[in-house]
Amino acid sequence: MSAAANQSPSQQNLSNYNHPLPLHIANLTCVRAGKAMPFTREQMSAIDKKPIEAPVTVNFMGLTTDEQADRRHHGGPLKAVHQLPIATYDKINAEFGLKVRVGTLGENLTTEAVNNLPEMDESSVCIGDVLQYGAIDDDKSVQLRIVQPRRPCYKINDQIGQFKFSKIPNVASWVSKQGIAGWYFEVVRDGLIDTGLPVYLTERPYPFATLETLWQLSNSKQKFDAKVIEPWLAIECLEDSWKKVLKKKIKTT
């Protein structure tokens, strides 16, 4: 049996990234932004994102045409841009018998893999990855760093519930347990972003730190040896609330 056959799916995906960087891993298939609109529970929300048909500026707060109604829990430098794999919609729709359309759950970016590489998802991207959206020699191309997974909240349930007359299950909880909510970027370099741009992986300082593994550790009811958790705590760019969760997973003597 080959070594690859003994690897987990995420390890096999990551092995495909053992190439010199920068590496063209995907193309940007859609850029979306939302406007704060009346929502459920007498609130406002911009969770429903619509495609943008022209280049848009990205600064440290995200897409300049994108809004967040609840600045306490959404947006800001450590949640500047959200990317979600299209496969998440396929999984939700298959699990719950729904027809949730892409863009419903608040993502700004969707991509499609190239060069026989894996799709960008929680098993193939890592905390600390820096992605460039645009030509590698274009100094106006946006650069984004993955700093945390997205934590699904009740607004996902409310948003999906608007498209059905009957009460739906707790989709947000299920997505969290599956660890398939996508991820947030901080902006490394301002620039312009537009549908159709190539996506380059330019830095991968923590190849062990897949989002899939982070979710598994965070959701586990088990405790772990310090040597398992400490490398995560040393990741400077990992958002602090996730480090707090991981610290609680260390075995105590």
mmCIF file of C-alpha atoms in Angstrom, residues 4 95 140 163 200 236 249 251:
data_model
loop_
_atom_site.group_PDB
_atom_site.id
_atom_site.type_symbol
_atom_site.label_atom_id
_atom_site.label_comp_id
_atom_site.label_asym_id
_atom_site.label_seq_id
_atom_site.Cartn_x
_atom_site.Cartn_y
_atom_site.Cartn_z
ATOM 1 C CA ALA A 4 -0.679 8.292 0.012
ATOM 2 C CA GLU A 95 -28.555 16.929 4.350
ATOM 3 C CA LYS A 140 -2.419 46.263 -7.256
ATOM 4 C CA PHE A 163 -37.106 30.543 1.848
ATOM 5 C CA TYR A 200 -2.234 32.340 -6.078
ATOM 6 C CA GLU A 236 0.654 34.739 15.688
ATOM 7 C CA LYS A 249 -8.186 21.339 25.272
ATOM 8 C CA LYS A 251 -4.572 17.939 29.371
#
